[in-house]
Amino acid sequence: QRGRDGGSRRQAQFDLGLSRQLSASAVLASLALDDGTRHYASVGLHGFWQGFITTASAVRASGGGRLDELGIKTRLGGLALSASRAWTRDFVSQLYLPGPDLVRRRDDIRVDGVLGGALPLALGLRRDQLASGREQLELGARLSAYRYGTALSHGLRWQSRDGRKLADAVMQASRRMAGIGLSAQLHYTIEPRA
């Protein structure tokens, strides 16, 4: 299988129901990254209780890297809420990029829903604590709409990295006309200003 970036990937997944509220999973994966192919093995437990889904997983990578993660998901009205915390040690993947200052802990919070029954909304907050002790924050929001055969979306992203504040946005529109897909995208920087 090929990923969006053209890199090769292989995966085998095994799931087992332990009870009505508990299941277990195991995954073996191989992923081509810029610095070579990495192999991953993970095990996880998934609990289901009164509208809540909880997860605990442990991932080990070739070369000794590891990731341990706890997560919870639920719904509140028309909103899907999720939160997770991951701890890593020398772990590199497509989501945990290689570099001189690796992520040691990652907190993620997401809210997904539909405003007014017609406008999909996604909010996300990510906080990374790096090996050096520095923190990086990223806050994102995306609002989408589909009207009269045209799909519109607008995404905003604010980041705090190495003491610098960055903010940018992307507007996108797409439509099919006479069997041809047309799309336009505008990416603009809000902060820092030129």
mmCIF file of C-alpha atoms in Angstrom:
data_model
loop_
_atom_site.group_PDB
_atom_site.id
_atom_site.type_symbol
_atom_site.label_atom_id
_atom_site.label_comp_id
_atom_site.label_asym_id
_atom_site.label_seq_id
_atom_site.Cartn_x
_atom_site.Cartn_y
_atom_site.Cartn_z
ATOM 1 C CA GLN A 1 0.000 0.000 0.000
ATOM 2 C CA ARG A 2 1.157 3.544 -0.706
ATOM 3 C CA GLY A 3 0.472 6.545 1.540
ATOM 4 C CA ARG A 4 -0.506 10.033 0.378
ATOM 5 C CA ASP A 5 3.157 10.958 0.295
ATOM 6 C CA GLY A 6 3.943 8.005 -1.995
ATOM 7 C CA GLY A 7 5.771 6.112 0.759
ATOM 8 C CA SER A 8 5.278 2.370 1.172
ATOM 9 C CA ARG A 9 3.342 1.012 4.146
ATOM 10 C CA ARG A 10 2.174 -2.404 5.342
ATOM 11 C CA GLN A 11 -0.116 -3.208 8.229
ATOM 12 C CA ALA A 12 -1.695 -6.244 9.883
ATOM 13 C CA GLN A 13 -4.296 -5.705 12.607
ATOM 14 C CA PHE A 14 -5.883 -8.185 15.001
ATOM 15 C CA ASP A 15 -8.916 -7.401 17.207
ATOM 16 C CA LEU A 16 -10.390 -9.530 19.965
ATOM 17 C CA GLY A 17 -13.542 -8.931 22.001
ATOM 18 C CA LEU A 18 -12.825 -9.777 25.632
ATOM 19 C CA SER A 19 -16.274 -8.832 26.980
ATOM 20 C CA ARG A 20 -19.180 -6.569 26.077
ATOM 21 C CA GLN A 21 -17.249 -3.559 27.412
ATOM 22 C CA LEU A 22 -13.648 -4.489 26.632
ATOM 23 C CA SER A 23 -11.650 -5.374 23.527
ATOM 24 C CA ALA A 24 -7.980 -5.803 22.718
ATOM 25 C CA SER A 25 -6.020 -5.100 19.558
ATOM 26 C CA ALA A 26 -2.569 -5.787 18.171
ATOM 27 C CA VAL A 27 -1.001 -4.116 15.142
ATOM 28 C CA LEU A 28 2.169 -4.831 13.174
ATOM 29 C CA ALA A 29 3.135 -2.075 10.743
ATOM 30 C CA SER A 30 5.965 -1.165 8.412
ATOM 31 C CA LEU A 31 6.363 2.406 7.177
ATOM 32 C CA ALA A 32 8.860 4.006 4.789
ATOM 33 C CA LEU A 33 10.158 7.311 6.197
ATOM 34 C CA ASP A 34 12.792 9.695 4.846
ATOM 35 C CA ASP A 35 15.523 8.050 6.926
ATOM 36 C CA GLY A 36 14.526 4.452 6.043
ATOM 37 C CA THR A 37 11.866 1.877 6.796
ATOM 38 C CA ARG A 38 10.594 1.620 10.353
ATOM 39 C CA HIS A 39 8.711 -1.291 11.877
ATOM 40 C CA TYR A 40 6.138 -0.878 14.655
ATOM 41 C CA ALA A 41 4.299 -3.253 16.981
ATOM 42 C CA SER A 42 1.437 -2.090 19.191
ATOM 43 C CA VAL A 43 -1.048 -3.538 21.644
ATOM 44 C CA GLY A 44 -4.115 -1.773 22.938
ATOM 45 C CA LEU A 45 -7.113 -2.103 25.241
ATOM 46 C CA HIS A 46 -10.414 -0.394 24.421
ATOM 47 C CA GLY A 47 -13.184 0.071 26.986
ATOM 48 C CA PHE A 48 -16.811 0.999 26.280
ATOM 49 C CA TRP A 49 -18.987 2.296 29.106
ATOM 50 C CA GLN A 50 -22.125 4.509 29.102
ATOM 51 C CA GLY A 51 -21.240 6.611 26.075
ATOM 52 C CA PHE A 52 -17.504 6.725 26.767
ATOM 53 C CA ILE A 53 -14.720 4.999 24.845
ATOM 54 C CA THR A 54 -11.373 4.717 26.620
ATOM 55 C CA THR A 55 -8.128 3.491 25.091
ATOM 56 C CA ALA A 56 -4.713 2.516 26.364
ATOM 57 C CA SER A 57 -2.005 1.563 23.888
ATOM 58 C CA ALA A 58 1.698 0.817 23.800
ATOM 59 C CA VAL A 59 3.760 1.050 20.597
ATOM 60 C CA ARG A 60 7.322 -0.155 20.124
ATOM 61 C CA ALA A 61 9.412 0.804 17.097
ATOM 62 C CA SER A 62 12.425 -0.795 15.487
ATOM 63 C CA GLY A 63 15.509 0.892 16.870
ATOM 64 C CA GLY A 64 14.051 1.038 20.384
ATOM 65 C CA GLY A 65 11.571 3.908 20.211
ATOM 66 C CA ARG A 66 8.383 3.701 22.252
ATOM 67 C CA LEU A 67 5.051 5.471 22.615
ATOM 68 C CA ASP A 68 2.442 4.941 25.350
ATOM 69 C CA GLU A 69 -0.957 6.636 25.035
ATOM 70 C CA LEU A 70 -4.189 7.036 27.019
ATOM 71 C CA GLY A 71 -7.328 8.445 25.423
ATOM 72 C CA ILE A 72 -11.024 9.062 25.983
ATOM 73 C CA LYS A 73 -13.891 9.862 23.599
ATOM 74 C CA THR A 74 -17.538 10.744 24.132
ATOM 75 C CA ARG A 75 -20.415 12.757 22.708
ATOM 76 C CA LEU A 76 -22.038 15.797 24.249
ATOM 77 C CA GLY A 77 -25.160 16.789 22.380
ATOM 78 C CA GLY A 78 -24.153 16.972 18.736
ATOM 79 C CA LEU A 79 -20.424 17.257 19.519
ATOM 80 C CA ALA A 80 -17.819 14.494 19.465
ATOM 81 C CA LEU A 81 -15.161 15.139 22.132
ATOM 82 C CA SER A 82 -11.799 13.402 22.435
ATOM 83 C CA ALA A 83 -8.696 13.854 24.545
ATOM 84 C CA SER A 84 -5.428 11.943 24.696
ATOM 85 C CA ARG A 85 -2.004 12.064 26.278
ATOM 86 C CA ALA A 86 1.015 10.279 24.794
ATOM 87 C CA TRP A 87 4.452 9.717 26.298
ATOM 88 C CA THR A 88 7.352 8.911 23.974
ATOM 89 C CA ARG A 89 10.985 7.924 24.156
ATOM 90 C CA ASP A 90 13.105 8.110 20.990
ATOM 91 C CA PHE A 91 9.922 7.574 18.934
ATOM 92 C CA VAL A 92 9.758 8.671 15.282
ATOM 93 C CA SER A 93 6.850 8.277 12.848
ATOM 94 C CA GLN A 94 4.805 10.329 10.385
ATOM 95 C CA LEU A 95 3.114 12.051 13.335
ATOM 96 C CA TYR A 96 6.237 12.319 15.519
ATOM 97 C CA LEU A 97 8.819 13.741 13.144
ATOM 98 C CA PRO A 98 12.559 13.134 13.510
ATOM 99 C CA GLY A 99 14.800 15.968 14.598
ATOM 100 C CA PRO A 100 17.282 17.080 17.252
ATOM 101 C CA ASP A 101 14.526 17.869 19.828
ATOM 102 C CA LEU A 102 12.020 14.989 19.822
ATOM 103 C CA VAL A 103 8.526 15.129 21.315
ATOM 104 C CA ARG A 104 8.457 13.586 24.819
ATOM 105 C CA ARG A 105 4.802 14.208 25.693
ATOM 106 C CA ARG A 106 1.816 15.174 23.544
ATOM 107 C CA ASP A 107 -1.627 16.297 24.701
ATOM 108 C CA ASP A 108 -4.419 16.412 22.106
ATOM 109 C CA ILE A 109 -7.982 17.696 22.498
ATOM 110 C CA ARG A 110 -10.514 17.620 19.634
ATOM 111 C CA VAL A 111 -14.102 18.785 19.237
ATOM 112 C CA ASP A 112 -16.032 17.849 16.095
ATOM 113 C CA GLY A 113 -19.638 18.649 15.332
ATOM 114 C CA VAL A 114 -22.131 20.307 13.041
ATOM 115 C CA LEU A 115 -23.361 23.864 13.661
ATOM 116 C CA GLY A 116 -26.988 24.529 12.824
ATOM 117 C CA GLY A 117 -27.317 21.091 11.266
ATOM 118 C CA ALA A 118 -25.380 22.138 8.146
ATOM 119 C CA LEU A 119 -21.920 23.515 9.000
ATOM 120 C CA PRO A 120 -19.280 20.919 9.982
ATOM 121 C CA LEU A 121 -16.901 22.328 12.594
ATOM 122 C CA ALA A 122 -13.594 20.922 13.887
ATOM 123 C CA LEU A 123 -11.513 22.388 16.724
ATOM 124 C CA GLY A 124 -8.192 21.004 17.899
ATOM 125 C CA LEU A 125 -5.563 21.825 20.500
ATOM 126 C CA ARG A 126 -2.164 20.132 20.630
ATOM 127 C CA ARG A 127 0.591 20.716 23.177
ATOM 128 C CA ASP A 128 3.984 19.072 22.727
ATOM 129 C CA GLN A 129 6.665 18.966 25.386
ATOM 130 C CA LEU A 130 10.049 18.424 23.750
ATOM 131 C CA ALA A 131 13.123 16.630 25.070
ATOM 132 C CA SER A 132 14.766 20.000 25.821
ATOM 133 C CA GLY A 133 11.818 20.962 28.078
ATOM 134 C CA ARG A 134 10.435 23.522 25.599
ATOM 135 C CA GLU A 135 6.720 23.493 24.721
ATOM 136 C CA GLN A 136 4.996 23.908 21.393
ATOM 137 C CA LEU A 137 1.305 24.767 21.086
ATOM 138 C CA GLU A 138 -0.988 24.492 18.092
ATOM 139 C CA LEU A 139 -4.645 25.500 17.947
ATOM 140 C CA GLY A 140 -6.715 24.831 14.841
ATOM 141 C CA ALA A 141 -10.281 25.429 13.693
ATOM 142 C CA ARG A 142 -12.055 24.449 10.475
ATOM 143 C CA LEU A 143 -15.572 25.387 9.367
ATOM 144 C CA SER A 144 -17.066 23.855 6.224
ATOM 145 C CA ALA A 145 -20.242 24.255 4.198
ATOM 146 C CA TYR A 146 -21.839 22.736 1.127
ATOM 147 C CA ARG A 147 -24.316 24.929 -0.728
ATOM 148 C CA TYR A 148 -25.653 24.859 -4.270
ATOM 149 C CA GLY A 149 -23.146 22.236 -5.403
ATOM 150 C CA THR A 150 -20.122 24.074 -4.016
ATOM 151 C CA ALA A 151 -18.025 22.889 -1.070
ATOM 152 C CA LEU A 152 -16.396 25.650 0.988
ATOM 153 C CA SER A 153 -14.035 25.375 3.952
ATOM 154 C CA HIS A 154 -11.994 27.810 5.995
ATOM 155 C CA GLY A 155 -9.288 26.688 8.378
ATOM 156 C CA LEU A 156 -7.325 28.755 10.898
ATOM 157 C CA ARG A 157 -4.145 27.657 12.675
ATOM 158 C CA TRP A 158 -2.256 29.389 15.504
ATOM 159 C CA GLN A 159 1.133 28.095 16.662
ATOM 160 C CA SER A 160 3.620 28.971 19.355
ATOM 161 C CA ARG A 161 7.074 27.523 18.600
ATOM 162 C CA ASP A 162 10.408 28.529 20.091
ATOM 163 C CA GLY A 163 8.913 31.739 21.483
ATOM 164 C CA ARG A 164 7.553 32.756 18.074
ATOM 165 C CA LYS A 165 3.837 33.158 17.421
ATOM 166 C CA LEU A 166 2.598 32.091 14.000
ATOM 167 C CA ALA A 167 -0.922 32.201 12.570
ATOM 168 C CA ASP A 168 -2.154 31.282 9.125
ATOM 169 C CA ALA A 169 -5.349 30.291 7.351
ATOM 170 C CA VAL A 170 -6.535 28.348 4.327
ATOM 171 C CA MET A 171 -9.721 28.951 2.360
ATOM 172 C CA GLN A 172 -10.799 26.321 -0.132
ATOM 173 C CA ALA A 173 -13.666 26.035 -2.618
ATOM 174 C CA SER A 174 -14.484 23.136 -4.931
ATOM 175 C CA ARG A 175 -17.242 22.290 -7.378
ATOM 176 C CA ARG A 176 -17.953 19.792 -10.135
ATOM 177 C CA MET A 177 -19.110 21.242 -13.438
ATOM 178 C CA ALA A 178 -19.788 19.155 -16.554
ATOM 179 C CA GLY A 179 -17.911 16.204 -15.032
ATOM 180 C CA ILE A 180 -14.811 18.269 -14.278
ATOM 181 C CA GLY A 181 -13.650 19.028 -10.744
ATOM 182 C CA LEU A 182 -12.704 22.649 -10.121
ATOM 183 C CA SER A 183 -11.015 23.806 -6.959
ATOM 184 C CA ALA A 184 -9.340 26.902 -5.617
ATOM 185 C CA GLN A 185 -7.241 27.365 -2.515
ATOM 186 C CA LEU A 186 -5.968 30.500 -0.808
ATOM 187 C CA HIS A 187 -3.336 30.253 1.930
ATOM 188 C CA TYR A 188 -2.498 33.419 3.839
ATOM 189 C CA THR A 189 -0.372 34.399 6.811
ATOM 190 C CA ILE A 190 -1.935 36.359 9.663
ATOM 191 C CA GLU A 191 1.049 36.573 12.041
ATOM 192 C CA PRO A 192 3.846 37.573 11.753
ATOM 193 C CA ARG A 193 2.916 40.420 9.457
ATOM 194 C CA ALA A 194 5.241 41.320 6.599
#
